[in-house]
XYZ file of C-alpha atoms in Angstrom:
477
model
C 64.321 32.452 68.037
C 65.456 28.820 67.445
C 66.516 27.792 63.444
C 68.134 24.775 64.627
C 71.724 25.548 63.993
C 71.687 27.661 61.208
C 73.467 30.831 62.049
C 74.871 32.293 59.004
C 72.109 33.359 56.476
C 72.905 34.582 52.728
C 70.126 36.992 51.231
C 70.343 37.434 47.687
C 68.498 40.400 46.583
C 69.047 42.243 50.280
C 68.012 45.527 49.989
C 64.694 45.326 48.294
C 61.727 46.272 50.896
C 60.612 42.748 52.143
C 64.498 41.032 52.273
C 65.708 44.091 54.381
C 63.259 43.548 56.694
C 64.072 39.894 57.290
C 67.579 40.809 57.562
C 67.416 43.351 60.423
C 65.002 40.784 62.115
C 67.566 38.338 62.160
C 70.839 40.753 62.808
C 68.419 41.739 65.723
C 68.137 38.506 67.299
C 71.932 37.345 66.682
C 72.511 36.186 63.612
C 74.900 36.706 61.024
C 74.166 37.902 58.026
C 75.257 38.956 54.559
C 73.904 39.496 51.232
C 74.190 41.122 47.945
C 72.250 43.635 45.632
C 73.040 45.201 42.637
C 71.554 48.355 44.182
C 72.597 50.780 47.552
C 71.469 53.136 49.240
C 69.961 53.949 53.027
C 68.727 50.799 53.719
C 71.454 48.660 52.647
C 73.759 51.166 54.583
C 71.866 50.723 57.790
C 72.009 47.244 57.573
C 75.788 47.718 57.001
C 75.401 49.616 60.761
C 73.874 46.568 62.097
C 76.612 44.674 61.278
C 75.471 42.791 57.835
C 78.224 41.875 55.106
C 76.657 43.162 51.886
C 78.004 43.307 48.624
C 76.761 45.576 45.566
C 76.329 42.637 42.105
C 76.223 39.119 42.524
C 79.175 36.649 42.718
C 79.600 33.138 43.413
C 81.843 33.657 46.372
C 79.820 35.869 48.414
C 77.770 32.409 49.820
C 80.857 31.766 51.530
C 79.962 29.703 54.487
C 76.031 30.283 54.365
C 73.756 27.602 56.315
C 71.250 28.933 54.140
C 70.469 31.267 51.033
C 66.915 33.288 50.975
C 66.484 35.042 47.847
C 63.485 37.400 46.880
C 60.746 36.786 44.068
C 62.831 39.443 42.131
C 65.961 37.105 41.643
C 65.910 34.865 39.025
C 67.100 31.825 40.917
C 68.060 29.827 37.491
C 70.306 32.812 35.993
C 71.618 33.916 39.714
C 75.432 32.853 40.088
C 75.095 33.015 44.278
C 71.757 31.042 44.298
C 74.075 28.376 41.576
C 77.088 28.248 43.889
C 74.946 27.360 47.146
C 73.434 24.680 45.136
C 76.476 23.236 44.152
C 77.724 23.245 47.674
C 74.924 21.739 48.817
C 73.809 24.796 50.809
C 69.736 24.296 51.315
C 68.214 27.543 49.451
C 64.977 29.110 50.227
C 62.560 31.384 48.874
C 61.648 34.909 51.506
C 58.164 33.381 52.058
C 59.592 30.271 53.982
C 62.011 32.119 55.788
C 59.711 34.329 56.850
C 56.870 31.698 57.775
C 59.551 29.992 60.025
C 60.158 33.278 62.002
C 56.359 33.615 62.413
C 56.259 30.296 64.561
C 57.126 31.845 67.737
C 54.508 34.693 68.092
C 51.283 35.262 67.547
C 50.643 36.777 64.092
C 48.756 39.711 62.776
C 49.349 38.828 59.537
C 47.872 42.095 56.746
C 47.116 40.917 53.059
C 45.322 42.690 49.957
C 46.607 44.286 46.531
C 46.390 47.463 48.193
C 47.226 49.194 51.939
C 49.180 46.778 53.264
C 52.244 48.434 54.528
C 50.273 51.182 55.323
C 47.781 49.409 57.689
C 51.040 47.048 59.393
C 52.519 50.025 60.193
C 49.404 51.358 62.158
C 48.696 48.214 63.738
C 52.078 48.154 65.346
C 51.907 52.187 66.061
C 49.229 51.243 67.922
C 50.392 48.222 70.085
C 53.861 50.049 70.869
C 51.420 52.862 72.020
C 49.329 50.428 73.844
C 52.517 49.347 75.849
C 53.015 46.365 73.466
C 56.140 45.154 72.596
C 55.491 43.316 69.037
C 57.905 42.385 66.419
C 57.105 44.084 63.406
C 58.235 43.445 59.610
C 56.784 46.207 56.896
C 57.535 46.537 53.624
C 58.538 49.843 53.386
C 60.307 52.597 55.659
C 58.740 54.438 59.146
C 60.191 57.206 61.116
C 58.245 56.337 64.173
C 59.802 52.761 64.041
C 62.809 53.725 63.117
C 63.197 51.697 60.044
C 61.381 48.357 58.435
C 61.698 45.884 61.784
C 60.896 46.103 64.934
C 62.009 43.248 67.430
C 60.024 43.058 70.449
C 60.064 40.535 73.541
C 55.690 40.358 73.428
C 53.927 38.044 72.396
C 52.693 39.490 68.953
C 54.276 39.522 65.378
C 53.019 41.976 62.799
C 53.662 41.221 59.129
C 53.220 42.746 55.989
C 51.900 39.413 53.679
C 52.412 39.560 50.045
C 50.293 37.633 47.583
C 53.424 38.327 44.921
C 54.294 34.610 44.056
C 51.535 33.156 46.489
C 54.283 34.194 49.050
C 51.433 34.963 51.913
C 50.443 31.109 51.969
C 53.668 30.029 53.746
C 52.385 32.250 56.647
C 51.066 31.176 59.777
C 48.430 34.024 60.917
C 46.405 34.069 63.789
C 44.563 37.163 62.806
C 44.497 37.532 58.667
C 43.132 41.314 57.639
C 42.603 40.737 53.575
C 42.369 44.635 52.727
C 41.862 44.849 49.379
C 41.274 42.566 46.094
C 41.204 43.251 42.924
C 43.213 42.109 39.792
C 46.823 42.340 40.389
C 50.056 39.837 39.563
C 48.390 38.327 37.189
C 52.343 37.085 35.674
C 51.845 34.769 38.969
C 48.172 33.976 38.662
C 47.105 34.431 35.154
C 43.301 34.616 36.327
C 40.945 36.237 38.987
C 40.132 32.860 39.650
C 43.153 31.828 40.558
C 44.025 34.881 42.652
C 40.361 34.667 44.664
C 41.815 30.751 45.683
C 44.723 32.403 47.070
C 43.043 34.537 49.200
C 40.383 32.526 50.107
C 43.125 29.992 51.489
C 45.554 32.551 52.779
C 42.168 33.645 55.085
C 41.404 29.847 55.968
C 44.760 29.287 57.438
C 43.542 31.066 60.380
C 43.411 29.126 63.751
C 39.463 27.925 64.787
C 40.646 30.752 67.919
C 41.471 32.966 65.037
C 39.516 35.472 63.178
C 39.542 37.080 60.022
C 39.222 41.160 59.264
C 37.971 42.088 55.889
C 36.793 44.861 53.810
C 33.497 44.438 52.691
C 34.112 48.006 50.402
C 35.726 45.455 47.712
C 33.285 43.276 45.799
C 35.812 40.883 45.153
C 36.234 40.480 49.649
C 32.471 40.800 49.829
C 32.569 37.283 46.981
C 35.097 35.929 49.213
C 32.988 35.786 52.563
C 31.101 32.809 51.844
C 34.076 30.938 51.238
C 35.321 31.906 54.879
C 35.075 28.694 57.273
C 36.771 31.232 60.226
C 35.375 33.771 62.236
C 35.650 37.038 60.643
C 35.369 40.730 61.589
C 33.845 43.082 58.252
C 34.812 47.028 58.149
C 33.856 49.317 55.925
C 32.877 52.936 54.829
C 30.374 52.179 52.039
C 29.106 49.195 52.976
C 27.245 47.960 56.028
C 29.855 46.218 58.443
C 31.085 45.295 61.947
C 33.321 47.936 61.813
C 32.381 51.478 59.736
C 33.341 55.043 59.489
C 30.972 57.911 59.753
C 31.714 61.718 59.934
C 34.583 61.714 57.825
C 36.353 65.104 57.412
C 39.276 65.576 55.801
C 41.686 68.343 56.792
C 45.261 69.430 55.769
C 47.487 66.311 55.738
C 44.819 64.137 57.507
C 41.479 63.133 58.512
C 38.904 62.843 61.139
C 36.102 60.792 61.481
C 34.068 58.508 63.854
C 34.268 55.022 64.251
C 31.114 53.133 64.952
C 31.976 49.337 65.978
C 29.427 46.584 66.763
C 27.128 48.926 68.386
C 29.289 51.589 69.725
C 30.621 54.665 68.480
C 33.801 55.618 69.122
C 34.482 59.424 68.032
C 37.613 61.761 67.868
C 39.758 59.396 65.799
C 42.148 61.433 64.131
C 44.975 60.637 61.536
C 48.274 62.212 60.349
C 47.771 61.393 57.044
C 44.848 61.773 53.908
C 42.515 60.317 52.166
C 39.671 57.855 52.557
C 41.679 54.921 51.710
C 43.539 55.416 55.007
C 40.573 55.797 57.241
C 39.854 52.283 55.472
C 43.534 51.214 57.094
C 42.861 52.403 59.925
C 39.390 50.995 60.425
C 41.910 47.306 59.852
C 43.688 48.388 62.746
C 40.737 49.372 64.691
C 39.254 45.784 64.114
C 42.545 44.182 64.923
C 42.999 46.003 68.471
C 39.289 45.251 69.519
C 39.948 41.319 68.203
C 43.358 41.707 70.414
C 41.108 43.052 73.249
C 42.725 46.822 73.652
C 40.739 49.673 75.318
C 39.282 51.265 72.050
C 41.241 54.659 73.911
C 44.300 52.998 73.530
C 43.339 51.951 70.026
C 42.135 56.045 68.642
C 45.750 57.360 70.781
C 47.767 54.816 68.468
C 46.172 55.617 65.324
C 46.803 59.194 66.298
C 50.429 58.659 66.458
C 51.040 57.122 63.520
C 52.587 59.404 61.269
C 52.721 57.691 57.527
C 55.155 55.904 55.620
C 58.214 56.782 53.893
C 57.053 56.704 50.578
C 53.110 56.749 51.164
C 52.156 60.476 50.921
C 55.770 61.600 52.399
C 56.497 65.458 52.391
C 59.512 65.875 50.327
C 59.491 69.575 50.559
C 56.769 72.107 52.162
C 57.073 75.456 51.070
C 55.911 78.645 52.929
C 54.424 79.771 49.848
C 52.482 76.249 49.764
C 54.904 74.587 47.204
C 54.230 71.110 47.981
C 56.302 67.957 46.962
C 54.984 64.484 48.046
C 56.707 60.960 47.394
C 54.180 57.825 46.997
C 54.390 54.805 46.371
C 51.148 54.242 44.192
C 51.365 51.686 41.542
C 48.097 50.681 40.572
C 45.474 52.650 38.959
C 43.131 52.418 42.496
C 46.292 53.410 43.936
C 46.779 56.462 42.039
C 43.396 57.129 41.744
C 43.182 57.137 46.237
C 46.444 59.040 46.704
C 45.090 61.852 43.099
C 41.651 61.811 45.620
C 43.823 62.448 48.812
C 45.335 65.163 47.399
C 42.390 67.044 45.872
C 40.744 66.458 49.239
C 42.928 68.187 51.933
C 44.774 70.629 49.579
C 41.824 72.653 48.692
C 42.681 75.228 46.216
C 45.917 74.009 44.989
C 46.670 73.150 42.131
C 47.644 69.418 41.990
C 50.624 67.912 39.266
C 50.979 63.956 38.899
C 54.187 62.770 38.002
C 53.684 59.274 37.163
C 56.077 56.538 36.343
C 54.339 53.229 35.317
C 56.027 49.971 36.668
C 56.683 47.267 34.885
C 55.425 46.452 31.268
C 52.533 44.121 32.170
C 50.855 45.970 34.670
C 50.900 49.007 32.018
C 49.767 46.758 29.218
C 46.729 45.788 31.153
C 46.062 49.127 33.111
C 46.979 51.811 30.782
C 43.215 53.152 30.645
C 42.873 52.645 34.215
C 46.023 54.474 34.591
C 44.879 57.522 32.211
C 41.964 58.088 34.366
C 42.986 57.493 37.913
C 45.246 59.961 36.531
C 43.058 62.495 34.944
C 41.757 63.530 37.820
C 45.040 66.015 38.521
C 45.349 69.299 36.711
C 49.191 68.652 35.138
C 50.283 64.894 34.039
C 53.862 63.671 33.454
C 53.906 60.467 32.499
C 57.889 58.763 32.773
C 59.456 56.012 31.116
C 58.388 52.452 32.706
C 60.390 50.879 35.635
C 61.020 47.207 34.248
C 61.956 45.678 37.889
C 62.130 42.149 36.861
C 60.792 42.316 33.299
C 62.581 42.891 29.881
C 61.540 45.462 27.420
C 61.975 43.247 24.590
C 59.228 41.000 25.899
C 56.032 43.593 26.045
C 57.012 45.162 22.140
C 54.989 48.854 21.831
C 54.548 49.463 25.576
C 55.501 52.492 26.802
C 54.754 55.362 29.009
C 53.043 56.742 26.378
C 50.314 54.523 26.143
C 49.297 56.032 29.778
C 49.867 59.721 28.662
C 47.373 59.003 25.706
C 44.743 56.731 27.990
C 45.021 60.225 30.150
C 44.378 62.939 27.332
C 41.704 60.340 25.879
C 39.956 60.277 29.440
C 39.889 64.630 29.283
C 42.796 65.323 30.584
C 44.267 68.804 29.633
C 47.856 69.372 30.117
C 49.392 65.959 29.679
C 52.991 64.944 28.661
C 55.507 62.020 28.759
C 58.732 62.503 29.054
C 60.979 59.546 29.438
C 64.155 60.735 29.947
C 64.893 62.090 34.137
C 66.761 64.917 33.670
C 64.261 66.835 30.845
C 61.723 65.667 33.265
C 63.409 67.727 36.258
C 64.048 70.751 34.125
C 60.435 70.980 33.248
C 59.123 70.811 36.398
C 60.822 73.501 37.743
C 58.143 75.425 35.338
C 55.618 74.346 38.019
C 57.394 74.848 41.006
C 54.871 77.562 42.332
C 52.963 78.826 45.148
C 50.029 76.762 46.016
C 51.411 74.003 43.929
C 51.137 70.497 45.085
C 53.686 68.199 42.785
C 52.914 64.486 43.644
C 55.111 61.925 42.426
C 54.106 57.728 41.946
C 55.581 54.849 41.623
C 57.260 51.478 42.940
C 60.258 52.319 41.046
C 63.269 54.890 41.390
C 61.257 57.674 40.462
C 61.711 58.108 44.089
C 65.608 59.111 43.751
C 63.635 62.194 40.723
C 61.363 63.322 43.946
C 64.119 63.807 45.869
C 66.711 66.029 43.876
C 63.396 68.073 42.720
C 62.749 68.564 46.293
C 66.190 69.573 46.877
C 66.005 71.766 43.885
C 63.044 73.790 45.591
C 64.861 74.019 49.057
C 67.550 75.307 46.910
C 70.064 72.697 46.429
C 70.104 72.072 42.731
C 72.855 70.474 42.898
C 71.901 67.496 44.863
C 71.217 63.904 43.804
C 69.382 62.948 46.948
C 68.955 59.740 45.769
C 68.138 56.533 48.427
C 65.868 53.613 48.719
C 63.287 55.090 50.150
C 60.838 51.971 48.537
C 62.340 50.859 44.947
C 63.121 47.505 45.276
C 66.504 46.113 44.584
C 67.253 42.523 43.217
């Protein structure tokens, strides 16, 4: 991997889910790096194994002797005292998206877009090449076991990457294969209309090579609007819709799924995954479409999906009870989120009785969602509703928006046994009320609600004690 002669690289913002990855992707193939974050945790102490330099807060003289500084969509570069020192010195500084789209031009990328399933459906795509004797380099979003962490450097000829349409960030990206997922409204802070956010994908698909080939989900309305625009080849998948690529037979069973795949004629049966809900098989029907495009034995294809075994984060077992006292981590942030991982639940935990902690993230995707929230939501028999994770957003901007306005959208949608309670520690001590047999207590969100599913799940295994807290998924800055 050839950047000219940079060799040192800065990363502001390091241990948020996207910069970590690009960090151990570039410790991995001899580089030096250091960074800063005003957060810690796991990741930034792995990187710390790897041999980055990172600091916790922001100072001037952390750039040091950086040939370059990369900072993340969740720095502000005009109040950042690192991103103002390199400038002074002259020290070129770059947004993620171009760091990462100058990476990409030595493999061949499988590049994964859409507001929703993205991490989950990189991660199965590269399960299933390093099953298929691949050896791809990876970069996800988010945390897996089976990979051993966020990056994967590999000497083959593939590169699989999580793209983000945050900030537009997925058009510096050079894909060979594009898979647009999902679409509906989302980020609209960085694209203010649907309009705007259709162009984006619409050119983020184009980019494609004329050898290329685009994989889409013709389940969305929005994707099955977007076709026309398409001047690529393109694969379609779906489970409602007619496609290419569909799923039939779907069963779900505890902590999974199994259906049949039927693909351009054939049908492909036995496919089995580790983890629930529809919304996965639709992830996995991605990666199915991907591995035929790639030209893998569809055997090779159903044993990778097999071994993928979920996300930290996305439907992760915090705590399994022998009494059936469930606790389950996920990231869901959006109200189709919720609403698929609420579904997933209900679906392969028959008979239990499902509690949704939710804690809303950031102020404008409440203020927009909060009756999308309340009923993705009302499908669970117990709602918590926390106080909101700003991330990059200030309180005093959004005046009147709180969690509450979700607890209320939920009670007003039929919900039954719905409270907010803002404050962590009330939150915990409550709980404990529902810690019971055949319970199944699901917490959501992007933020550091993830740090409250952890002590609760060390609370039921009996250490009350513990804080448990790591960054299993909330972003730093």
């Amino acid at each position: 991997m050839d950047l000219g002669r940079t060799r040192n690289v800065h990363i502001v913002g390091i241990g948020g889910a996207g910069m970590s990855a690009i960090a151990e992707l570039l410790l991995k193939s001899g580089f030096s790096v250091s960074g800063s974050d005003l957060a810690s945790g796991e990741v930034i102490d792995k990187l710390r194994e790897l041999g980055a330099v990172v600091w916790r807060g922001h100072e001037a003289e952390h750039v040091g002797e950086s040939d370059v500084v990369v900072y993340s969509s969740a720095v502000r570069p005009g109040s950042n005292v690192e991103i103002q020192a390199a400038e002074k010195l002259g020290i070129p500084v770059i947004k993620r998206d171009e760091m990462l789209g100058e990476l990409m031009r030595y493999k061949v990328g499988v590049c994964v877009s859409g507001t929703h399933g993205k991490t989950s459906t990189t991660a199965m795509i590269a399960t299933m090449l390093l099953e298929s004797g691949q050896l791809p380099t990876v970069m996800i979003g988010g945390v897996s076991d089976y990979l051993k962490g966020s990056t994967v450097v590999g000497k083959g000829k593939y590169m699989v990457i999580e793209a983000d349409e945050y900030d537009r960030a997925f058009l510096k990206l050079t894909p060979t294969i594009a898979v647009v997922n999902s679409l509906e409204s989302e980020h609209m802070d960085t694209y203010g209309t649907m309009d705007n956010l259709r162009d984006s994908f619409a050119e983020f698909a184009n980019k494609v090579p004329f050898y290329g080939r685009v994989i889409c989900c013709v389940d969305w309305p929005e994707i099955r609007s977007l076709i026309p625009r398409l001047n690529r080849r393109y694969t379609t998948f779906g489970i409602e819709e007619p496609a290419d690529v569909m799923a039939t037979q779907i069963e779900p069973v505890e902590g999974g799924v199994s259906f049949t795949v039927e693909a351009f004629g054939e049908r492909f049966g036995g496919v089995q995954l580790g983890v629930p809900g529809r919304h996965n098989v639709l992830n996995a029907l991605a990666a199915f479409s991907v591995g035929l495009e790639l030209g893998l034995p569809p055997e090779k294809i159903i044993a990778g999906l097999g071994a993928y075994t979920g996300m930290r984060r996305r439907f992760q077992t915090k705590f399994k009870g022998d009494d059936g006292l469930l606790v389950i981590d996920d990231y869901a942030h959006h109200p189709s989120e919720v609403k698929a991982t609420v579904r997933a639940a209900r679906a392969s935990w028959k008979g239990h009785r499902i509690v949704a902690v939710f804690q809303p993230h950031l102020y404008s995707r409440t203020a927009e969602f909060a009756v999308e929230f309340g009923w993705a939501l009302s499908r669970a028999d117990a709602i918590c509703v926390t106080g909101i994770f700003p991330s990059r957003e200030r309180a005093e901007d959004y005046p009147g928006v709180t969690g509450e306005l979700v607890a209320e959208a939920a009670r007003k949608a039929g919900a039954k046994e719905v409270s907010f309670a803002p404050d962590g520690e009330k939150l915990l001590a409550s709980l404990r009320q529902e810690a019971a047999p055949d319970t199944l207590i699901l917490f959501m969100g992007a933020g550091d609600i993830t740090h409250l599913a952890t002590r609760f799940a060390a609370m039921c295994a009996g250490g009350a004690t513990a804080t448990g807290a790591s960054d299993d998924g909330a972003a730093g800055a």
